[in-house]
CSV table of C-alpha atoms and ligand atoms in Angstrom, one decimal:
chain,number,residue,atom,x,y,z
A,1,MET,CA,76.1,270.5,329.5
A,2,ASN,CA,76.8,274.1,330.5
A,3,LYS,CA,77.7,275.6,327.1
A,4,GLN,CA,79.6,278.5,328.6
A,5,ALA,CA,82.4,276.6,330.2
A,6,LEU,CA,83.7,273.4,328.7
A,7,ASP,CA,86.7,271.3,329.6
A,8,ILE,CA,88.0,270.0,326.3
A,9,MET,CA,90.6,267.4,325.4
A,10,VAL,CA,92.2,267.3,322.0
A,11,ILE,CA,93.8,264.0,321.0
A,12,GLY,CA,97.0,264.3,318.9
A,13,GLY,CA,100.2,266.2,319.0
A,14,GLY,CA,101.3,267.6,315.7
A,15,GLY,CA,101.1,270.9,313.8
A,16,ARG,CA,97.6,270.3,312.8
A,17,GLU,CA,96.6,269.7,316.5
A,18,HIS,CA,98.4,272.9,317.5
A,19,ALA,CA,96.4,274.9,314.8
A,20,ILE,CA,93.2,273.3,316.1
A,21,ILE,CA,94.0,274.1,319.7
A,22,ARG,CA,94.9,277.7,318.9
A,23,THR,CA,91.6,278.1,317.1
A,24,LEU,CA,89.6,276.4,319.9
A,25,LYS,CA,91.2,278.6,322.5
A,26,LYS,CA,89.6,281.6,320.9
A,27,SER,CA,86.2,280.2,321.8
A,28,PRO,CA,84.5,281.9,324.8
A,29,MET,CA,83.1,278.5,325.7
A,30,ALA,CA,86.5,276.8,326.1
A,31,ARG,CA,87.4,276.8,329.8
A,32,LYS,CA,90.3,274.4,329.9
A,33,ILE,CA,92.0,272.6,327.0
A,34,TYR,CA,94.1,269.4,327.5
A,35,ALA,CA,96.2,268.0,324.7
A,36,LEU,CA,97.0,264.2,324.7
A,37,PRO,CA,99.9,264.0,324.2
A,38,GLY,CA,100.5,267.5,322.7
A,39,ASN,CA,104.1,268.7,322.3
A,40,GLY,CA,106.5,271.3,323.5
A,41,GLY,CA,104.9,274.2,321.7
A,42,ILE,CA,101.4,273.1,322.3
A,43,SER,CA,102.1,273.3,326.0
A,44,LEU,CA,102.0,277.1,325.7
A,45,ASP,CA,98.4,276.9,324.6
A,46,ALA,CA,97.0,273.8,326.4
A,47,GLU,CA,97.8,271.5,329.3
A,48,CYS,CA,99.8,268.6,327.8
A,49,VAL,CA,99.2,265.2,329.3
A,50,ASN,CA,101.6,262.4,328.5
A,51,ILE,CA,99.2,259.8,327.2
A,52,SER,CA,99.7,258.6,323.6
A,53,ALA,CA,96.9,259.1,321.0
A,54,THR,CA,96.6,255.4,320.6
A,55,ASP,CA,96.4,254.5,324.3
A,56,LEU,CA,92.6,254.3,324.2
A,57,GLU,CA,92.1,252.9,327.7
A,58,GLY,CA,94.4,255.6,329.1
A,59,ILE,CA,92.5,258.4,327.3
A,60,VAL,CA,89.1,257.1,328.4
A,61,GLU,CA,90.4,256.9,332.0
A,62,PHE,CA,91.8,260.4,331.8
A,63,ALA,CA,88.5,261.7,330.4
A,64,LYS,CA,86.5,260.2,333.3
A,65,ASN,CA,88.9,261.3,336.0
A,66,ASN,CA,89.0,264.9,334.7
A,67,LYS,CA,85.3,265.3,333.9
A,68,ILE,CA,86.0,266.1,330.3
A,69,ASP,CA,82.9,267.8,328.6
A,70,PHE,CA,84.0,267.4,325.0
A,71,ALA,CA,86.7,265.6,323.1
A,72,ALA,CA,88.2,266.3,319.7
A,73,VAL,CA,89.8,263.2,318.2
A,74,ILE,CA,92.1,264.4,315.4
A,75,PRO,CA,94.6,261.7,314.1
A,76,ASP,CA,93.6,258.7,312.0
A,77,ASP,CA,94.8,255.9,314.2
A,78,PRO,CA,92.6,256.5,317.3
A,79,LEU,CA,89.6,257.2,314.9
A,80,ALA,CA,90.2,253.9,313.1
A,81,MET,CA,90.5,252.1,316.5
A,82,GLY,CA,87.2,253.4,317.7
A,83,LEU,CA,88.1,256.0,320.3
A,84,THR,CA,85.0,258.1,319.6
A,85,ASP,CA,82.8,255.1,320.1
A,86,MET,CA,84.4,254.4,323.5
A,87,LEU,CA,84.0,258.0,324.6
A,88,ARG,CA,80.4,258.4,323.5
A,89,GLU,CA,79.6,255.1,325.3
A,90,ILE,CA,80.6,256.7,328.6
A,91,GLY,CA,78.6,259.8,327.8
A,92,ILE,CA,81.4,262.1,326.5
A,93,PRO,CA,80.4,263.9,323.3
A,94,CYS,CA,83.1,264.2,320.7
A,95,PHE,CA,84.2,265.5,317.4
A,96,GLY,CA,85.3,262.7,315.0
A,97,PRO,CA,83.7,259.9,313.1
A,98,THR,CA,82.8,256.5,314.6
A,99,LYS,CA,85.0,253.5,313.8
A,100,ASP,CA,82.4,252.4,311.2
A,101,ALA,CA,82.7,255.7,309.4
A,102,ALA,CA,86.5,256.1,309.8
A,103,ILE,CA,86.8,253.0,307.5
A,104,ILE,CA,86.5,255.5,304.6
A,105,GLU,CA,90.2,256.2,305.3
A,106,SER,CA,91.4,253.1,307.1
A,107,SER,CA,90.5,250.8,304.2
A,108,LYS,CA,91.3,252.0,300.7
A,109,ALA,CA,89.5,248.9,299.3
A,110,PHE,CA,86.3,250.0,301.2
A,111,ALA,CA,86.6,253.6,299.8
A,112,LYS,CA,87.1,252.4,296.3
A,113,GLN,CA,84.1,250.0,296.5
A,114,LEU,CA,82.0,252.8,297.9
A,115,MET,CA,82.9,255.0,295.0
A,116,GLN,CA,82.2,252.3,292.5
A,117,LYS,CA,78.9,251.4,294.0
A,118,TYR,CA,77.6,255.0,294.1
A,119,GLY,CA,79.2,256.2,290.8
A,120,ILE,CA,81.6,258.7,292.5
A,121,PRO,CA,84.5,259.5,290.1
A,122,THR,CA,87.8,258.0,290.9
A,123,ALA,CA,90.7,256.1,289.2
A,124,ASP,CA,89.8,252.6,287.8
A,125,TYR,CA,91.1,249.9,290.2
A,126,ARG,CA,91.2,246.3,291.3
A,127,VAL,CA,91.6,245.0,294.8
A,128,PHE,CA,93.9,242.0,295.5
A,129,THR,CA,94.5,239.7,298.5
A,130,ASP,CA,96.5,237.2,296.5
A,131,PRO,CA,100.0,238.3,295.4
A,132,ASP,CA,100.0,235.8,292.4
A,133,GLU,CA,96.8,237.2,291.1
A,134,ALA,CA,98.1,240.8,291.5
A,135,ILE,CA,101.3,240.0,289.7
A,136,ALA,CA,99.5,238.3,286.9
A,137,TYR,CA,97.2,241.3,286.5
A,138,ILE,CA,100.0,243.9,286.6
A,139,GLY,CA,101.6,242.4,283.4
A,140,GLY,CA,98.9,243.8,281.2
A,141,HIS,CA,98.4,247.1,283.0
A,142,SER,CA,99.2,250.5,281.4
A,143,LEU,CA,102.1,252.5,282.9
A,144,PRO,CA,102.7,254.2,285.2
A,145,VAL,CA,100.6,252.2,287.6
A,146,VAL,CA,99.7,253.0,291.1
A,147,ILE,CA,99.9,250.4,293.9
A,148,LYS,CA,98.4,251.2,297.3
A,149,ALA,CA,98.5,249.3,300.6
A,150,ASP,CA,94.9,248.9,301.8
A,151,GLY,CA,95.4,250.2,305.4
A,152,LEU,CA,96.9,253.2,307.1
A,153,ALA,CA,100.6,253.6,306.3
A,154,LEU,CA,101.5,257.2,307.4
A,155,GLY,CA,101.0,258.4,303.9
A,156,LYS,CA,103.7,256.1,302.6
A,157,GLY,CA,101.7,253.2,301.3
A,158,VAL,CA,101.3,254.6,297.8
A,159,LEU,CA,103.8,253.7,295.1
A,160,ILE,CA,103.7,255.0,291.6
A,161,CYS,CA,105.6,252.5,289.4
A,162,GLN,CA,107.0,253.3,286.0
A,163,THR,CA,107.8,249.7,284.9
A,164,HIS,CA,106.1,246.4,285.3
A,165,GLU,CA,109.2,245.1,287.2
A,166,GLU,CA,109.0,247.9,289.7
A,167,ALA,CA,105.3,247.2,290.2
A,168,GLU,CA,106.0,243.5,290.7
A,169,GLU,CA,108.6,244.3,293.3
A,170,ALA,CA,106.2,246.7,295.1
A,171,ILE,CA,103.5,244.0,295.2
A,172,ILE,CA,106.0,241.5,296.6
A,173,ASP,CA,107.3,243.9,299.2
A,174,MET,CA,103.8,244.8,300.4
A,175,MET,CA,102.1,241.4,300.3
A,176,ARG,CA,104.9,239.0,301.0
A,177,GLY,CA,107.6,241.2,302.6
A,178,GLY,CA,105.2,242.8,305.1
A,179,LYS,CA,106.5,246.2,304.3
A,180,PHE,CA,103.5,247.9,305.7
A,181,GLY,CA,102.5,245.1,308.1
A,182,LYS,CA,98.9,244.1,308.0
A,183,SER,CA,98.1,247.3,306.1
A,184,GLY,CA,99.7,245.8,303.0
A,185,SER,CA,98.1,242.3,303.0
A,186,THR,CA,95.4,243.7,300.8
A,187,ILE,CA,96.4,246.0,298.0
A,188,VAL,CA,94.7,248.3,295.5
A,189,ILE,CA,96.1,248.6,292.0
A,190,GLU,CA,94.9,251.6,290.2
A,191,GLU,CA,95.0,253.7,287.1
A,192,TYR,CA,97.4,256.6,287.1
A,193,LEU,CA,95.6,260.0,286.9
A,194,THR,CA,97.1,263.4,286.0
A,195,GLY,CA,96.0,266.9,286.9
A,196,PRO,CA,96.4,269.4,289.7
A,197,GLU,CA,95.6,268.2,293.2
A,198,VAL,CA,93.2,269.9,295.6
A,199,SER,CA,92.5,269.2,299.2
A,200,VAL,CA,89.1,270.0,300.5
A,201,LEU,CA,88.2,269.7,304.2
A,202,ALA,CA,84.5,269.7,304.9
A,203,PHE,CA,82.6,269.7,308.2
A,204,THR,CA,79.6,267.5,308.2
A,205,ASP,CA,77.0,266.2,310.7
A,206,GLY,CA,75.8,263.7,308.1
A,207,LYS,CA,73.1,266.0,306.9
A,208,THR,CA,74.7,269.4,306.2
A,209,ILE,CA,78.1,269.8,304.6
A,210,VAL,CA,80.2,272.9,305.1
A,211,PRO,CA,83.4,272.9,303.1
A,212,LEU,CA,86.4,275.0,304.3
A,213,PRO,CA,88.5,276.9,301.8
A,214,SER,CA,90.3,274.5,299.4
A,215,SER,CA,94.0,274.1,299.8
A,216,MET,CA,97.1,272.8,298.0
A,217,ASP,CA,99.5,270.5,299.8
A,218,HIS,CA,103.2,270.1,298.7
A,219,LYS,CA,103.8,266.5,299.5
A,220,ARG,CA,107.3,265.9,298.0
A,221,ALA,CA,110.4,266.6,300.0
A,222,LEU,CA,112.3,268.7,297.4
A,223,ASP,CA,111.7,271.8,295.4
A,224,GLY,CA,110.0,271.3,292.0
A,225,ASP,CA,107.9,268.4,293.5
A,226,MET,CA,111.0,266.1,293.5
A,227,GLY,CA,112.1,263.7,296.1
A,228,LEU,CA,110.2,261.4,298.4
A,229,ASN,CA,106.6,261.8,299.6
A,230,THR,CA,106.4,263.4,303.0
A,231,GLY,CA,103.5,264.2,305.3
A,232,GLY,CA,103.5,267.6,303.6
A,233,MET,CA,106.1,270.4,303.3
A,234,GLY,CA,103.6,273.3,303.1
A,235,ALA,CA,100.2,274.4,301.9
A,236,VAL,CA,98.4,277.4,300.5
A,237,ALA,CA,94.7,278.2,300.7
A,238,PRO,CA,92.5,278.7,298.8
A,239,ASN,CA,93.8,276.6,295.9
A,240,PRO,CA,93.6,278.7,292.7
A,241,TYR,CA,93.0,275.5,290.6
A,242,TYR,CA,89.7,275.0,292.4
A,243,THR,CA,87.7,277.3,290.3
A,244,ASP,CA,83.9,277.9,290.9
A,245,GLU,CA,83.3,275.4,288.1
A,246,ALA,CA,85.6,272.7,289.6
A,247,MET,CA,83.9,273.4,293.0
A,248,ALA,CA,80.4,273.0,291.6
A,249,GLN,CA,81.4,269.7,289.9
A,250,ALA,CA,83.1,268.4,293.0
A,251,THR,CA,80.2,269.3,295.2
A,252,GLU,CA,77.6,267.7,293.0
A,253,ARG,CA,79.5,264.6,291.9
A,254,ILE,CA,81.8,263.9,294.9
A,255,ILE,CA,81.2,265.7,298.1
A,256,ARG,CA,77.5,265.4,298.5
A,257,PRO,CA,77.2,261.8,297.1
A,258,THR,CA,80.0,260.7,299.5
A,259,ILE,CA,78.1,261.9,302.5
A,260,GLU,CA,74.8,260.4,301.2
A,261,SER,CA,76.4,257.1,300.3
A,262,MET,CA,77.9,256.7,303.8
A,263,ASN,CA,74.4,257.3,305.2
A,264,LYS,CA,73.0,254.7,302.9
A,265,GLU,CA,75.7,252.2,304.1
A,266,GLY,CA,74.6,252.8,307.7
A,267,ARG,CA,78.0,254.5,308.4
A,268,THR,CA,76.9,258.2,308.8
A,269,PHE,CA,80.0,260.3,308.8
A,270,LYS,CA,80.2,263.1,311.4
A,271,GLY,CA,83.4,265.1,311.7
A,272,CYS,CA,85.8,266.6,309.1
A,273,LEU,CA,86.0,264.6,305.9
A,274,TYR,CA,89.1,265.3,303.8
A,275,PHE,CA,88.7,265.0,300.0
A,276,GLY,CA,92.0,264.5,298.1
A,277,LEU,CA,90.9,265.4,294.6
A,278,MET,CA,92.6,265.4,291.3
A,279,LEU,CA,91.3,267.8,288.6
A,280,THR,CA,91.6,265.6,285.5
A,281,LYS,CA,90.5,266.6,282.0
A,282,ASP,CA,87.3,264.5,282.7
A,283,GLY,CA,86.6,266.6,285.8
A,284,PRO,CA,87.4,266.1,289.5
A,285,LYS,CA,88.2,262.6,290.7
A,286,VAL,CA,88.9,261.3,294.2
A,287,ILE,CA,92.5,260.3,294.9
A,288,GLU,CA,91.9,259.6,298.6
A,289,TYR,CA,89.5,260.2,301.5
A,290,ASN,CA,90.8,260.9,305.0
A,291,CYS,CA,88.5,260.7,308.0
A,292,ARG,CA,90.1,263.7,309.6
A,293,PHE,CA,91.7,267.1,309.1
A,294,GLY,CA,94.8,267.1,306.8
A,295,ASP,CA,98.2,268.2,307.9
A,296,PRO,CA,99.6,270.7,306.9
A,297,GLU,CA,96.4,271.8,305.2
A,298,THR,CA,94.7,272.5,308.5
A,299,GLN,CA,97.5,274.9,309.5
A,300,ALA,CA,96.8,276.9,306.3
A,301,VAL,CA,93.0,276.7,306.4
A,302,LEU,CA,92.0,277.2,310.0
A,303,PRO,CA,93.5,280.7,310.2
A,304,LEU,CA,90.9,281.6,307.6
A,305,LEU,CA,88.0,280.5,309.7
A,306,GLU,CA,86.3,283.5,311.4
A,307,SER,CA,83.6,281.6,313.3
A,308,ASP,CA,83.9,279.7,316.6
A,309,LEU,CA,85.5,276.3,315.9
A,310,LEU,CA,84.2,274.9,319.2
A,311,GLU,CA,80.6,275.9,318.3
A,312,ILE,CA,81.1,274.2,314.9
A,313,MET,CA,82.5,271.0,316.5
A,314,LEU,CA,79.6,270.9,318.9
A,315,ALA,CA,77.1,271.4,316.1
A,316,VAL,CA,78.7,268.5,314.1
A,317,GLU,CA,78.2,266.2,317.1
A,318,ASN,CA,74.7,267.5,317.9
A,319,GLY,CA,73.5,267.4,314.3
A,320,THR,CA,72.8,271.1,314.2
A,321,LEU,CA,75.4,272.2,311.6
A,322,GLU,CA,72.7,273.7,309.4
A,323,GLU,CA,71.9,276.4,312.1
A,324,THR,CA,75.5,277.2,312.8
A,325,GLU,CA,77.4,280.1,311.3
A,326,VAL,CA,80.6,279.2,309.5
A,327,LYS,CA,82.2,282.4,308.3
A,328,ILE,CA,85.3,282.3,306.2
A,329,SER,CA,87.8,285.1,305.5
A,330,ASP,CA,88.4,286.0,301.9
A,331,LYS,CA,92.1,286.3,302.5
A,332,HIS,CA,94.9,284.0,301.5
A,333,SER,CA,97.2,281.9,303.6
A,334,CYS,CA,100.5,280.1,303.2
A,335,CYS,CA,101.9,277.5,305.6
A,336,LEU,CA,105.5,276.8,305.3
A,337,VAL,CA,106.9,273.7,307.1
A,338,LEU,CA,110.3,273.8,308.7
A,339,ALA,CA,111.7,270.3,308.9
A,340,SER,CA,114.8,268.4,310.2
A,341,GLY,CA,117.4,267.8,307.5
A,342,GLY,CA,117.0,264.3,306.2
A,343,TYR,CA,113.2,264.1,306.7
A,344,PRO,CA,111.3,262.0,305.6
A,345,GLU,CA,114.2,259.5,306.0
A,346,LYS,CA,116.7,259.6,308.8
A,347,TYR,CA,117.1,262.8,310.7
A,348,GLU,CA,118.5,264.0,314.0
A,349,LYS,CA,116.5,265.3,317.0
A,350,GLY,CA,117.3,267.4,320.0
A,351,LYS,CA,118.5,270.5,318.1
A,352,GLN,CA,117.9,273.8,319.9
A,353,ILE,CA,115.4,276.0,318.1
A,354,ILE,CA,116.1,279.8,318.2
A,355,ILE,CA,113.2,282.0,317.5
A,356,ASP,CA,114.3,285.6,317.3
A,357,ASP,CA,112.0,288.7,316.9
A,358,PHE,CA,109.4,286.6,315.1
A,359,PRO,CA,106.7,288.8,313.4
A,360,ALA,CA,103.6,289.0,315.7
A,361,ASP,CA,101.2,288.8,312.8
A,362,VAL,CA,102.4,285.4,311.6
A,363,GLY,CA,101.4,282.1,313.3
A,364,ILE,CA,103.8,279.4,314.4
A,365,PHE,CA,102.4,275.9,314.9
A,366,HIS,CA,104.6,273.3,316.6
A,367,ALA,CA,104.7,269.9,315.0
A,368,GLY,CA,107.8,268.2,316.5
A,369,THR,CA,109.2,270.2,319.4
A,370,LYS,CA,109.8,269.6,323.1
A,371,LEU,CA,110.2,272.3,325.7
A,372,GLU,CA,113.0,271.9,328.3
A,373,ASN,CA,114.1,274.7,330.7
A,374,GLU,CA,112.2,277.2,328.7
A,375,ARG,CA,114.0,276.3,325.5
A,376,PHE,CA,112.5,274.5,322.5
A,377,TYR,CA,114.3,271.5,320.9
A,378,THR,CA,113.4,269.6,317.7
A,379,SER,CA,111.7,266.2,318.4
A,380,GLY,CA,110.4,265.2,315.0
A,381,GLY,CA,110.8,265.3,311.2
A,382,ARG,CA,108.4,268.2,310.7
A,383,VAL,CA,109.3,270.7,313.4
A,384,LEU,CA,107.3,273.9,312.8
A,385,GLY,CA,104.6,275.3,310.5
A,386,ILE,CA,104.6,279.0,309.9
A,387,THR,CA,101.4,280.4,308.6
A,388,ALA,CA,100.9,283.9,307.2
A,389,VAL,CA,97.5,285.3,306.2
A,390,ARG,CA,97.4,288.2,303.8
A,391,GLU,CA,95.1,290.0,301.3
A,392,SER,CA,96.8,288.2,298.4
A,393,LEU,CA,98.5,284.8,298.0
A,394,LYS,CA,101.7,286.5,296.9
A,395,GLU,CA,101.9,288.6,300.1
A,396,ALA,CA,101.1,285.5,302.2
A,397,VAL,CA,103.9,283.5,300.6
A,398,GLY,CA,106.3,286.4,300.9
A,399,ALA,CA,105.4,286.9,304.6
A,400,ALA,CA,105.8,283.2,305.5
A,401,TYR,CA,109.3,283.1,303.9
A,402,GLU,CA,110.3,286.4,305.5
A,403,ALA,CA,109.1,285.0,308.9
A,404,ALA,CA,111.1,281.8,308.5
A,405,LYS,CA,114.3,284.0,308.5
A,406,HIS,CA,113.6,284.5,312.3
A,407,ILE,CA,113.9,280.8,313.1
A,408,GLU,CA,117.1,278.7,313.2
A,409,PHE,CA,118.1,275.2,314.2
A,410,GLU,CA,120.9,273.0,313.1
A,411,LYS,CA,120.1,271.3,309.7
A,412,MET,CA,116.8,273.1,309.4
A,413,TYR,CA,115.3,272.3,306.0
A,414,MET,CA,112.4,273.8,304.0
A,415,ARG,CA,111.2,273.9,300.5
A,416,HIS,CA,111.8,277.2,298.7
A,417,ASP,CA,108.8,277.0,296.3
A,418,ILE,CA,105.7,276.6,298.5
A,419,GLY,CA,102.9,278.4,296.7
A,420,LYS,CA,105.0,278.9,293.5
A,421,ARG,CA,102.8,276.8,291.2
A,422,ALA,CA,99.7,278.3,292.8
A,423,LEU,CA,101.0,281.8,292.1
A,424,GLU,CA,101.8,280.9,288.5
A,425,THR,CA,98.2,279.7,288.1
A,426,CYS,CA,96.9,283.0,289.6
A,427,ASP,CA,98.9,284.9,287.1
A,428,LYS,CA,97.3,283.0,284.2
A,429,GLN,CA,93.8,283.5,285.5
B,501,AMP,P1,97.5,259.1,298.8
B,501,AMP,O1,98.2,258.7,300.1
B,501,AMP,O2,96.4,258.2,298.4
B,501,AMP,O3,97.1,260.6,298.9
B,501,AMP,O4,98.6,259.2,297.7
B,501,AMP,C1,99.7,260.0,297.8
B,501,AMP,C2,100.0,260.7,296.5
B,501,AMP,O5,100.1,259.8,295.4
B,501,AMP,C3,98.8,261.6,296.1
B,501,AMP,O6,98.8,262.8,296.7
B,501,AMP,C4,99.0,261.6,294.6
B,501,AMP,O7,100.0,262.6,294.3
B,501,AMP,C5,99.6,260.3,294.2
B,501,AMP,N1,98.5,259.4,293.7
B,501,AMP,C6,97.7,258.6,294.5
B,501,AMP,N2,96.9,257.9,293.6
B,501,AMP,C7,97.2,258.3,292.4
B,501,AMP,C8,96.6,258.0,291.1
B,501,AMP,N3,95.6,257.1,290.9
B,501,AMP,N4,97.1,258.6,290.0
B,501,AMP,C9,98.2,259.5,290.2
B,501,AMP,N5,98.7,259.9,291.3
B,501,AMP,C10,98.2,259.3,292.4
B,502,LIG,N1,98.5,266.3,303.9
B,502,LIG,C1,97.9,265.1,303.6
B,502,LIG,C2,97.2,264.5,304.7
B,502,LIG,O1,96.9,265.0,305.7
B,502,LIG,O2,96.8,263.3,304.6
């Protein structure tokens, strides 16, 4: 492979993929970048090809026909379906775990069993495939209780139930009502944990682990962490709750043992592993693993990366991460998501987006936009991510909100308190 001029394809088409493409574009080794399928905004930075991220045959065909040198598979679905295996089989190196390793996200039951087997701290749990047994068990469970669909469910397969009746209803919906399709035929019932949440994205080639700065997602739709769970309404990085002590504990008890246990299981994980942690009074515990970059966390974290992302991705694939420089800025970032009113429930699409005099030192990542006659229109629930990087978190949050004033579309919606809790924590420290 001529390392100086690579034709790359990035699979996916959200704000996270836009942030990744922008970062890859800075690499002197990137000659051409395709996005499959990409979106309106991404088309300014890459050549978008209208092939869906789950059309595995179509992607493989495209890769062959266009002599792709390197692929970055970003979303969970194609990873869980085995796209990286198919690409590697035809000699195309890629960034992203094998199907066997992606199971750490695609089956919550697998993840829980892995943690139990290797003593990795997480909430106590039981796995059920029989609804009657699950219902019988729930009667004696403390409240609140957490019910999770085993498989992928677009971040919506987790229910925190305050009463036994609510829990029973959730079990019936998932297991008998097919609420999450096949993803809900197996469920995990687990103990409710409390404490601040931290997202940690870590590059690993299965031997070396390089964590990126920690971040804080804001999952709920409304201010004050109220309303429904969404894909994420904003993120700040680094996360002030993730102190040096918490980081040392998480590294020793969770991050390193997870990579080692996957090796022992014959499922070596190469790619970006996402650790969703809760900092409980008994130390950090795993809430979830994702086999991929988080969204919007990536939009907050990647702008803090000072090294060449393409070089890092190649090193992950080649097993040479130990020799690769990963330099991180000591600045702070805030990503604010602009969404369509109504998201995560029903919302309208096709609203024209007006961007006027947007500050040049703030990034815009497109999540759900389309481009028509040189105009952008909304095409999804999360529309844009605005990321400001500054010396302090306070400045970053201020700059992101200031920049948002330069964007308008009908029924635009954002949270007004992204970073607020993080700032209150900084003040206390
Ligand atoms: P997940 O999709 O597994 O990240 O879950 C979505 C959200 O549900 C998490 O970000 C947590 O806020 C919450 N959650 C999941 N599991 C638990 C748990 N065991 N205890 C308390 N909250 C939880
Ligand atoms: N922001 C949470 C996730 O990417 O799963």
